[in-house]
Short mmCIF file of C-alpha atoms and ligand atoms in Angstrom, two decimals:
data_model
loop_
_atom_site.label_atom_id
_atom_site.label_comp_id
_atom_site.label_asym_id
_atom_site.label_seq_id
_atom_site.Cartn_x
_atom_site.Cartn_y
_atom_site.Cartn_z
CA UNK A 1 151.87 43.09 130.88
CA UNK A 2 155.31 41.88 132.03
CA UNK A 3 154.85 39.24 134.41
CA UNK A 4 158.56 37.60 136.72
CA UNK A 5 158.50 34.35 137.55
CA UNK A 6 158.29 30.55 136.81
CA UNK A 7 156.78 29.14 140.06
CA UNK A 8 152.91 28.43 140.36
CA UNK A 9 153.24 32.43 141.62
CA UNK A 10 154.45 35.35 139.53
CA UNK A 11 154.76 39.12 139.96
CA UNK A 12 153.11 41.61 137.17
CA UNK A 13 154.97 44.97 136.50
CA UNK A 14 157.24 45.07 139.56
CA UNK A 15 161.02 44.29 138.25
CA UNK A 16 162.20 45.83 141.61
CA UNK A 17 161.11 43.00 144.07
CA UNK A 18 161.33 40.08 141.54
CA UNK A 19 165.04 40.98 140.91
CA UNK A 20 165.50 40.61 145.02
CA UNK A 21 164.02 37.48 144.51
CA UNK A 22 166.02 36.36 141.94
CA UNK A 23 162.72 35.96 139.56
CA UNK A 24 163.32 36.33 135.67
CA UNK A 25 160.58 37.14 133.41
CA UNK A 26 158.41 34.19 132.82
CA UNK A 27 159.04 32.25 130.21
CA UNK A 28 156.46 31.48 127.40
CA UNK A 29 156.50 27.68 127.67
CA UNK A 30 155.15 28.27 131.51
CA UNK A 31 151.58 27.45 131.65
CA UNK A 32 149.55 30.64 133.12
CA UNK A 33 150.30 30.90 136.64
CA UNK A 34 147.93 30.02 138.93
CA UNK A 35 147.83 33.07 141.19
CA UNK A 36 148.66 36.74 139.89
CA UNK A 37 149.82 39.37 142.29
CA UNK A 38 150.63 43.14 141.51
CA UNK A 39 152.30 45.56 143.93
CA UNK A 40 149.72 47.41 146.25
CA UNK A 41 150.58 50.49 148.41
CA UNK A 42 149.45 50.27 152.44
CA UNK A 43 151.25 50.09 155.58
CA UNK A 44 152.86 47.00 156.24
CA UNK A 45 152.50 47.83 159.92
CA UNK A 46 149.02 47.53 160.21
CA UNK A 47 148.24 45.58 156.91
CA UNK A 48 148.50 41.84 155.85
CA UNK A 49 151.73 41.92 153.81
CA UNK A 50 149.62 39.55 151.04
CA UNK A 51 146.06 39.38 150.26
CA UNK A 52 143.91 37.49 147.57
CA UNK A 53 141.82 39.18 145.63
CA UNK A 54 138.97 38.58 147.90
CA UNK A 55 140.07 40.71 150.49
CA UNK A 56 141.38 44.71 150.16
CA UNK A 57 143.04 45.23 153.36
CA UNK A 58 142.73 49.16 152.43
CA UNK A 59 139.23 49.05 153.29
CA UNK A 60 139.93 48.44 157.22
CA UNK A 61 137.01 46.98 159.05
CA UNK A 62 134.07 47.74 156.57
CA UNK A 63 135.73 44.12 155.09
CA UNK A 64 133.89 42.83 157.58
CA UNK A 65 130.44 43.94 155.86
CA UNK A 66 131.89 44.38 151.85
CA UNK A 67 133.56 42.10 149.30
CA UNK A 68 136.21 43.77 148.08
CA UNK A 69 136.15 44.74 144.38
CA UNK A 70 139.77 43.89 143.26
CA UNK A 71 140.67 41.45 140.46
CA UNK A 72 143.40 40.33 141.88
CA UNK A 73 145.92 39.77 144.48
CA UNK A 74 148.07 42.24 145.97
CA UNK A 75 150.94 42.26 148.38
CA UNK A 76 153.00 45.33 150.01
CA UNK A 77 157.08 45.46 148.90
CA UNK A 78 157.90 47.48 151.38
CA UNK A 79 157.56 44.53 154.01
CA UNK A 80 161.23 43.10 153.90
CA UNK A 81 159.61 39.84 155.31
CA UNK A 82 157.41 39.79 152.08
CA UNK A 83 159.85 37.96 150.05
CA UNK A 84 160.23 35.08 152.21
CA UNK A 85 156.38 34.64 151.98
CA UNK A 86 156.72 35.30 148.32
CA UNK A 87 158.70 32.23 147.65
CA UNK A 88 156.85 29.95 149.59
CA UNK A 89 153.46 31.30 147.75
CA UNK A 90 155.12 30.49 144.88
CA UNK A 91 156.18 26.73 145.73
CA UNK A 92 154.35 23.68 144.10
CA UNK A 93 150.97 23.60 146.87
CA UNK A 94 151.41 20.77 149.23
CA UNK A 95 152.78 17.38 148.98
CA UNK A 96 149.23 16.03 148.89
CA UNK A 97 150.38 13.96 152.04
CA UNK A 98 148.37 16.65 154.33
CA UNK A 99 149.41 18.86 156.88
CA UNK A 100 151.36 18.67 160.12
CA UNK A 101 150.33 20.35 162.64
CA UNK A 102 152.33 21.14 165.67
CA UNK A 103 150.68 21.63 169.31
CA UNK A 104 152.79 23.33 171.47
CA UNK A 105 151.24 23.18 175.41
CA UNK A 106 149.80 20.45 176.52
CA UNK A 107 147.48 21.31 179.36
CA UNK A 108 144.46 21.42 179.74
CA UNK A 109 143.40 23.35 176.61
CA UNK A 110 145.96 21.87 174.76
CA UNK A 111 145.20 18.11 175.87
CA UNK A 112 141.83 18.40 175.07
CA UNK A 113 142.62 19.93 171.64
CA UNK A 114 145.50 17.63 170.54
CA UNK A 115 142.77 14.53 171.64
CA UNK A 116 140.31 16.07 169.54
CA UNK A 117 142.55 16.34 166.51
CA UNK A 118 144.14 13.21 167.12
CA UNK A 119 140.78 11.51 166.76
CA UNK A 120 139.77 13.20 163.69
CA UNK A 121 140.87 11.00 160.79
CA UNK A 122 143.35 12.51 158.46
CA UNK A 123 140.59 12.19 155.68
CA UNK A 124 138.58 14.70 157.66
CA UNK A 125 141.11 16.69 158.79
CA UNK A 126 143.50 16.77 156.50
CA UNK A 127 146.33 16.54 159.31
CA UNK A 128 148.80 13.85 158.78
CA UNK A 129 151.08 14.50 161.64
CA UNK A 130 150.45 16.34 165.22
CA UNK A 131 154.19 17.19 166.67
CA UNK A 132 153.57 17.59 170.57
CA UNK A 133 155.53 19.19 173.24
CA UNK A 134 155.75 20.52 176.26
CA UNK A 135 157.86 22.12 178.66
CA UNK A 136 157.43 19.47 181.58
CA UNK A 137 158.94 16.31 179.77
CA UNK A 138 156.87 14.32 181.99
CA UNK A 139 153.20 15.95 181.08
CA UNK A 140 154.88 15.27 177.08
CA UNK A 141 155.02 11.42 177.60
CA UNK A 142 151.95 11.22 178.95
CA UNK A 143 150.56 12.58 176.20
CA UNK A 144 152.60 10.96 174.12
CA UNK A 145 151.11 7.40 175.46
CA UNK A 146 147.97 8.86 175.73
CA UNK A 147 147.20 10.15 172.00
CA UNK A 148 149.60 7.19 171.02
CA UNK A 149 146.99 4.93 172.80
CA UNK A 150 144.43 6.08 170.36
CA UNK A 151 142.76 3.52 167.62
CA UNK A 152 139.92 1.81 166.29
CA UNK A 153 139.63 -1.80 165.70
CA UNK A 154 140.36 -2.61 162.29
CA UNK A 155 139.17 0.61 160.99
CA UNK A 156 139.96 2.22 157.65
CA UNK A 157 140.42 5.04 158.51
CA UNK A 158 143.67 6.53 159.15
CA UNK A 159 144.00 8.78 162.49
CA UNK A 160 147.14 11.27 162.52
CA UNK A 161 150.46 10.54 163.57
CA UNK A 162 151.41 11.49 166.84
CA UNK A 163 155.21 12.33 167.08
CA UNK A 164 157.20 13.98 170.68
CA UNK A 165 158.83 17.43 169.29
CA UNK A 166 161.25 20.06 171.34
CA UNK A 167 159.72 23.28 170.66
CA UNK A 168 162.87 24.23 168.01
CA UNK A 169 162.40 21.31 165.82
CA UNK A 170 158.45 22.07 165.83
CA UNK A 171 159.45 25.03 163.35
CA UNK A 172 161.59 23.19 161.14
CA UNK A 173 158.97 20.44 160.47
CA UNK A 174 155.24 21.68 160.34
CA UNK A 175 152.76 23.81 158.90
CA UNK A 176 151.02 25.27 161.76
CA UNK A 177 151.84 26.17 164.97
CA UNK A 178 148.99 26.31 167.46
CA UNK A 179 150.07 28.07 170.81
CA UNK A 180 148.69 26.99 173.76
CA UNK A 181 151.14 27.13 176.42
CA UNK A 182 150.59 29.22 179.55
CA UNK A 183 152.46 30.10 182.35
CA UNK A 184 149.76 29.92 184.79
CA UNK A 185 146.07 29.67 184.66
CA UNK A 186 144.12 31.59 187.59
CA UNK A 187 142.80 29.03 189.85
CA UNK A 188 139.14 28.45 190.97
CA UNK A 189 137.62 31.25 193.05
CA UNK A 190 139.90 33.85 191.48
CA UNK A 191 137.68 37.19 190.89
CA UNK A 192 138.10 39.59 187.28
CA UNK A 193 140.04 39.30 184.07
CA UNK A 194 141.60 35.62 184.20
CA UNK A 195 142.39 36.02 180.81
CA UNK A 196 144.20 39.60 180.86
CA UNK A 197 146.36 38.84 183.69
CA UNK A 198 148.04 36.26 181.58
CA UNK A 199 149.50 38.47 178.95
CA UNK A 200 152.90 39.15 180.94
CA UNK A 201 153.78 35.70 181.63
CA UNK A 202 152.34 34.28 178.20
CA UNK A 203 153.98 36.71 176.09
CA UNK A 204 157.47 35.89 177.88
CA UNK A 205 156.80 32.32 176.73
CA UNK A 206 155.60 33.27 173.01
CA UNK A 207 158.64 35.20 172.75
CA UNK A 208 161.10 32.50 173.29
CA UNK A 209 159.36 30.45 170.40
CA UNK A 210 159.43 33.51 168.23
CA UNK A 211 163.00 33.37 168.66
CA UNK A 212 162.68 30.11 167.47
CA UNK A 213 160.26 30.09 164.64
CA UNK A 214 163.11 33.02 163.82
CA UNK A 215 165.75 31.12 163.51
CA UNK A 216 164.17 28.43 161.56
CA UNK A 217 162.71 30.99 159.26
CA UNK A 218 159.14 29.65 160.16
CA UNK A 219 156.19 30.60 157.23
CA UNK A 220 153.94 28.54 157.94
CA UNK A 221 150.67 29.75 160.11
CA UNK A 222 150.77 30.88 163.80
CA UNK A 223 147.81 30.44 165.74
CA UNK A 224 147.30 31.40 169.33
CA UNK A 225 145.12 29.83 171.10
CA UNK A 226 146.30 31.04 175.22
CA UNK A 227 145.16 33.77 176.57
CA UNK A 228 145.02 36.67 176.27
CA UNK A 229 143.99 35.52 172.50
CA UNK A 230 144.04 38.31 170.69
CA UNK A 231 146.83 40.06 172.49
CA UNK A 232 149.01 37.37 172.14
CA UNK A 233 148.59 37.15 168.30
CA UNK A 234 149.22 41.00 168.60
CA UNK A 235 152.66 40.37 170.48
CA UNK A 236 153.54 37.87 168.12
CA UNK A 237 153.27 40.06 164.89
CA UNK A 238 154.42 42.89 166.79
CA UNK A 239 157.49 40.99 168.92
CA UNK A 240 158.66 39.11 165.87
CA UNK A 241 158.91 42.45 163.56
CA UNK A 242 160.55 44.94 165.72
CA UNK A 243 164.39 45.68 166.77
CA UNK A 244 165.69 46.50 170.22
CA UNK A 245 165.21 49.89 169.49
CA UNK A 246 161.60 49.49 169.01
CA UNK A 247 161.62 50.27 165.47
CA UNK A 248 159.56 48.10 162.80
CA UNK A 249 161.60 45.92 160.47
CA UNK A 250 159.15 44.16 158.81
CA UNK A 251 161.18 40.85 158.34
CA UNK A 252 159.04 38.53 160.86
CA UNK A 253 156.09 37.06 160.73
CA UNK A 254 153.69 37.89 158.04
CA UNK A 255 150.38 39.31 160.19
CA UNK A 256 147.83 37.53 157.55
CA UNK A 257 149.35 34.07 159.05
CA UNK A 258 149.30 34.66 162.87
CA UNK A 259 145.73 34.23 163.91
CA UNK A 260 143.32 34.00 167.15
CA UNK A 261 141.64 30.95 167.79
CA UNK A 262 139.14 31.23 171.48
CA UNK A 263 136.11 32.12 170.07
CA UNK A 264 134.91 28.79 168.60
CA UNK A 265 133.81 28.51 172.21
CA UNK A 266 132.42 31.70 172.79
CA UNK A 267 129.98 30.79 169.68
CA UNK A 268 129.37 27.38 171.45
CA UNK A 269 128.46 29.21 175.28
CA UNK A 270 126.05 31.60 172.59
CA UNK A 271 124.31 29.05 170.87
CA UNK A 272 123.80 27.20 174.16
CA UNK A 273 121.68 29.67 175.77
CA UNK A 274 119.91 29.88 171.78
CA UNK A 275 119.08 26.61 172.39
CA UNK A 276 117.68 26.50 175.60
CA UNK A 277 115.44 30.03 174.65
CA UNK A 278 114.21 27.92 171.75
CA UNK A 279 116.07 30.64 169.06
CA UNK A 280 118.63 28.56 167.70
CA UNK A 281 117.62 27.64 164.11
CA UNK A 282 117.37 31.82 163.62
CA UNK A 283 120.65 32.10 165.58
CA UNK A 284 122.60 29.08 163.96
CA UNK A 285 121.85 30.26 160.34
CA UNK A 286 121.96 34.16 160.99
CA UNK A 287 123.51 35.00 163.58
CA UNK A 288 126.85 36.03 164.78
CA UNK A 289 129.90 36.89 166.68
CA UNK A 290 133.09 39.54 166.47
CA UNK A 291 135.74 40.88 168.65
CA UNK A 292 137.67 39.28 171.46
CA UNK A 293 137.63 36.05 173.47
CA UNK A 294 137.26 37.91 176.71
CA UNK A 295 134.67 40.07 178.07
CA UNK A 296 133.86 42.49 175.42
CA UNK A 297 132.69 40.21 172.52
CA UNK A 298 129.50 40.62 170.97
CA UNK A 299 126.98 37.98 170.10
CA UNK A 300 123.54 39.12 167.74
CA UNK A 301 120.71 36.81 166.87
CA UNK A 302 120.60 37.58 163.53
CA UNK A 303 123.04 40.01 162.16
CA UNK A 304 121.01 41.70 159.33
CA UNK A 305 117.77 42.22 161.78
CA UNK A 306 119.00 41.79 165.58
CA UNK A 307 116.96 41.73 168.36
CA UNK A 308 118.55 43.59 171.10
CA UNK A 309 117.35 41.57 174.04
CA UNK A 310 118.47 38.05 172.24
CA UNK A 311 121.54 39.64 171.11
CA UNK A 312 121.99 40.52 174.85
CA UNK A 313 121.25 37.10 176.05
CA UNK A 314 123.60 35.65 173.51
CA UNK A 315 126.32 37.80 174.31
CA UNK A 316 126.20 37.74 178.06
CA UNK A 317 125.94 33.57 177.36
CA UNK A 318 129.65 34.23 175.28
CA UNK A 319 131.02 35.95 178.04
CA UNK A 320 129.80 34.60 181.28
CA UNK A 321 130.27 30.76 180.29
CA UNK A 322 134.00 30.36 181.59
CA UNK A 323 132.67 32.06 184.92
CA UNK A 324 129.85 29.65 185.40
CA UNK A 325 131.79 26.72 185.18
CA UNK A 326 134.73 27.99 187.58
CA UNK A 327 131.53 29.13 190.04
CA UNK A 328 131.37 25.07 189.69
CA UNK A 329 134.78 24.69 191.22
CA UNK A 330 136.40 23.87 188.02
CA UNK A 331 138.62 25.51 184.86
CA UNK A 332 136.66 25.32 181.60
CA UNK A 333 138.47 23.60 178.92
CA UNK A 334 137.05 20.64 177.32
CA UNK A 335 134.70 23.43 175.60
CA UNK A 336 137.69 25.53 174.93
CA UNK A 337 139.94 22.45 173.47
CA UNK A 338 136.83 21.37 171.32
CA UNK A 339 134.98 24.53 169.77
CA UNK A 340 137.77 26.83 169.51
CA UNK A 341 140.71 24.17 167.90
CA UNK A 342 139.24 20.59 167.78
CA UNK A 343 136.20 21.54 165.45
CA UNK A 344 137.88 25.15 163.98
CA UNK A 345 141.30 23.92 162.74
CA UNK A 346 140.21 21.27 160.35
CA UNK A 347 137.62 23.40 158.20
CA UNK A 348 140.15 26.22 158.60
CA UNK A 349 142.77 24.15 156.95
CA UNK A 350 140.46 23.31 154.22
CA UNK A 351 140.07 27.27 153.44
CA UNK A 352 135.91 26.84 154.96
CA UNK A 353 134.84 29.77 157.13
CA UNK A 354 135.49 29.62 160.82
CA UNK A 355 136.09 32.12 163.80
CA UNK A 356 138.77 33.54 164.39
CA UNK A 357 140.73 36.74 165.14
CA UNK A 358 142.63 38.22 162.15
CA UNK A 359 144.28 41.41 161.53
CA UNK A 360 141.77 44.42 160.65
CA UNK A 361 143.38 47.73 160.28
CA UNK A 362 146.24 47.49 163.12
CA UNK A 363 144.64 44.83 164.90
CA UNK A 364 143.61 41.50 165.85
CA UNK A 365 139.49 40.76 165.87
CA UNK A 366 137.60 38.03 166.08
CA UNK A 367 134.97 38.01 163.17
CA UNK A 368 133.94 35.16 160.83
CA UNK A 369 137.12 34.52 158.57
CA UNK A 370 138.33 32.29 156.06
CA UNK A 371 141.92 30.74 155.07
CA UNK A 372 143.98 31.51 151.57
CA UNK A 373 147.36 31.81 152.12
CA UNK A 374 147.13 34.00 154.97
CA UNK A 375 143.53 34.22 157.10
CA UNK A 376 141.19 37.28 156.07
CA UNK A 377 137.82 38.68 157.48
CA UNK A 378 134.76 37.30 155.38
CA UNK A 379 131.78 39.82 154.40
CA UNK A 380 128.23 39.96 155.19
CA UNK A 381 125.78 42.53 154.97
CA UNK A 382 124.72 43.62 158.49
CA UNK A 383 122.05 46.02 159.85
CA UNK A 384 123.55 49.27 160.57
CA UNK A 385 122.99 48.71 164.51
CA UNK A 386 125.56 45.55 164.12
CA UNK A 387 128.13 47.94 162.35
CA UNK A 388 128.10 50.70 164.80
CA UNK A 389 128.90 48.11 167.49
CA UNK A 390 131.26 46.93 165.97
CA UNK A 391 132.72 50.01 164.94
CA UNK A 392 133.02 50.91 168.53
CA UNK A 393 134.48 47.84 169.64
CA UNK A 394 137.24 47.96 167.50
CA UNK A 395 138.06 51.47 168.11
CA UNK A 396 138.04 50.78 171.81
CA UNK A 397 140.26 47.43 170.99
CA UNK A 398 142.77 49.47 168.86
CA UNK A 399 143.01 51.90 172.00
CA UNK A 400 143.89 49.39 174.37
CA UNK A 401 146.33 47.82 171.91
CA UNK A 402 148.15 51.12 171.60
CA UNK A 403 148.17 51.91 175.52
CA UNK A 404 150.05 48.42 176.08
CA UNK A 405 152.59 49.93 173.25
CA UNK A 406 151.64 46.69 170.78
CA UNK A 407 150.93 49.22 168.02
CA UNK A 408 153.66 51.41 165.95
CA UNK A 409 152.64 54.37 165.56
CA UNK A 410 151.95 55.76 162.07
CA UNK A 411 153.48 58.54 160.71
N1 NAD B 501 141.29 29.86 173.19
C1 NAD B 501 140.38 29.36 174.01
O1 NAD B 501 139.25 29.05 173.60
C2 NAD B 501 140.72 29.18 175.46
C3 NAD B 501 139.71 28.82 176.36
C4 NAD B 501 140.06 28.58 177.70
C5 NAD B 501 141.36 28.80 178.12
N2 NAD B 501 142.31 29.22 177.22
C6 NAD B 501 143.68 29.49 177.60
O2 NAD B 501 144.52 28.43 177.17
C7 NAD B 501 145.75 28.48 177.94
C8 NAD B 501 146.06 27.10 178.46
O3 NAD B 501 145.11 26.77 179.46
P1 NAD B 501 145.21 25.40 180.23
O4 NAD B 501 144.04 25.31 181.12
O5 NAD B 501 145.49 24.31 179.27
O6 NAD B 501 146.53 25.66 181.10
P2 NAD B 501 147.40 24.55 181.85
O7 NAD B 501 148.05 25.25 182.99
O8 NAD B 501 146.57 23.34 182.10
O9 NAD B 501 148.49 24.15 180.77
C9 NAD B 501 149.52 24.95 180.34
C10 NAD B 501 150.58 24.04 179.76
O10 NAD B 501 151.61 24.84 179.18
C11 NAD B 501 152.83 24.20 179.47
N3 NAD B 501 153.92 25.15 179.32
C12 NAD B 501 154.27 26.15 180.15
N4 NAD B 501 155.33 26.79 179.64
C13 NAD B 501 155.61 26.21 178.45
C14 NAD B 501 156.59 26.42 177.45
N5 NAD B 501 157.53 27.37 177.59
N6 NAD B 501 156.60 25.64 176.36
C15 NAD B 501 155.68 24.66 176.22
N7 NAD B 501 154.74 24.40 177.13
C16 NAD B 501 154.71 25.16 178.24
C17 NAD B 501 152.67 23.67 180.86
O11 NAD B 501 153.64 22.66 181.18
C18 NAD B 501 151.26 23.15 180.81
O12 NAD B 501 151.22 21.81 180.38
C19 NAD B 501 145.49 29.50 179.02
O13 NAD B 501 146.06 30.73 178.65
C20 NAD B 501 143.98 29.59 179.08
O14 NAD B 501 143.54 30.79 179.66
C21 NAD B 501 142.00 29.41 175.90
#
């Protein structure tokens, strides 16, 4: 088995891309290398470009009920963009110092998220450094003074650093870049989809920083977190990897490290009503939650056996939660800034499963999910009812995707 490179990394029986990467065989006096990957065929369109052996992105959504079977892991050469990610694989991990974590928008959302993560020690977070910034230099120094006003008396533990960023040296600095800018937020009293109607605006601003992460040659993880969730972390794979001709090139961001972060919340609104029906142990430990922060995700009791009236409950709870508090007369987003980043980003970081919406055959779904290298769908056996739902969801997701033109089309 020939085997290219020296790095912690290396390439088995595929000359062809470690000669683009400059990779000679590896030499004998290299200790084994930590992670093996071999050449796998797929579509790099509508496929993580890497994958540990964990996950086989050929098997589409069923990796949302299977393990996958392979040995080891894979990635696509056909992805131009692949050797970037290749390289940085293949780096020494970490400094050990922890990660920095830059939070661009800081609203309301954002705020609340960059407070919670500010007051997370580093211990628990891992997060050494938060980078803020926002457009409005005035809303940036207030939260400059405001996170920077952040301690404990004589404690031990240490809280992250909070450091003032312009969105362009974000990219040259940190590890992940959580999105959470928005043009404008549909005020109080507004009636249907104050999420969709974002996606124009939003996706104007995501593109600009695209452009940026771009020219810094960004790798680290991209993680949307304004709405429209999912359709924003479908914009930014498909935005950053096409030409003005529309064509695919492949040489943007890797799909495996863009992800969805909005339904840490919608688990929160769930387990809420659980709570208050007196089902939560059941739904806590079994239960669970896939598709989109918006209208059409799904909630179940318990995902092997489901009740269909709880599961009901549940998922009208997940999807009715932002309306209750704006029939208040306010925005929700302490919930928001808490469940979906505050309380999601720290055991995401540490590779523990979260939610979150990663790519699953073309598209972006929320489903229980788990970081290594790139963030992949986790398995669990579910009752065939559960499957079928989800089954339909996703088609019908994949369908809207490709009417708002976010999808190539294959073939
Ligand atoms: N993922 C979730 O769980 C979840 C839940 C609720 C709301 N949201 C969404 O989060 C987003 C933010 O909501 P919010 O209430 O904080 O909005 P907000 O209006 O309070 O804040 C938006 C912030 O973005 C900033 N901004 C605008 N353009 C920018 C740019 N180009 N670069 C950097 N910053 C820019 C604004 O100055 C403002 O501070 C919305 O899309 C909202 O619908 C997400």
């Amino acid at each position: 088995m020939r085997t290219f490179g020296n790095g912690r990394a290396a390439l088995v029986a595929d000359a062809i891309t470690a000669e683009k990467l400059g990779w000679g065989p590896r030499r004998r006096s290299r200790p084994e290398p930590e992670i093996l990957l071999r050449p796998r065929d797929g579509d790099p369109r509508c496929e993580p470009w890497m994958a540990p052996d964990w996950h086989d992105p050929s098997k589409g959504l069923e990796s949302v009920r299977r393990k996958s079977r392979r040995r080891h892991w894979s990635y696509l050469p056909n992805a131009p963009g692949v050797l970037r990610y290749l390289e940085k694989l293949a780096e020494p991990p970490g400094n050990g110092k922890g990660w920095c974590v830059a939070v661009a928008g800081l609203g309301r959302v954002g705020g609340v998220a960059a407070t919670a993560l500010a007051t997370t020690p580093s211990r628990a977070s891992g997060i050494r450094e938060l980078l803020i910034s926002d457009v409005d230099a005035a809303n940036q120094e207030r939260w400059l003074l405001e996170l920077g006003s952040i301690a404990t008396w004589r404690g031990e533990d240490v809280l992250p650093r909070v450091v003032p960023t312009t969105l362009s040296q974000g990219f040259d600095r940190c590890d992940v870049f959580l999105f959470a800018a928005s043009d404008s937020v549909p005020p109080v009293g507004t009636r249907g989809d104050v999420r969709g109607v974002q996606f124009g605006p939003n996706r104007t601003i995501l593109r600009a920083l695209l452009d940026q992460a771009r020219a810094a040659t960004y790798t680290g993880l991209f993680l949307i977190v304004s709405d429209p969730v999912e359709r924003l972390a479908q914009a930014a794979f498909h935005d950053s990897n096409q030409d003005a001709s529309g064509a695919f090139t492949g040489d943007g961001l890797a799909p495996e490290r863009i992800a969805g972060l909005g339904l840490g919340v919608m688990w929160g609104r769930a387990l809420a009503c659980a709570r208050r029906e007196g089902w939560d142990q059941t739904v806590a430990r079994f239960g669970g939650l896939y598709g989109p922060h918006g209208a059409e995700v799904v909630a179940f009791d318990d995902i092997r056996k489901p009740d269909t009236a709880r599961s009901d409950s549940l998922s009208a709870a997940a999807r009715e939660g932002n309306l209750r508090i704006r029939d208040l007369g306010h925005l929700p987003y302490v919930g928001p800034g808490v469940s979906s980043v505050g309380l999601t980003l720290p055991p995401l970081l540490a590779g523990k499963e979260v939610l979150a919406s990663v790519l699953i055959d073309g598209i972006y779904f929320g489903a229980p999910a788990r970081l290594d290298w790139g963030m992949y769908p986790t398995a669990r056996p579910m009752a065939p009812k559960v499957w079928k739902t989800l089954l339909d969801l996703h088609g019908r997701l994949q369908a809207q995707a490709c009417a708002l033109d976010l999808i190539w089309h294959r073939g």
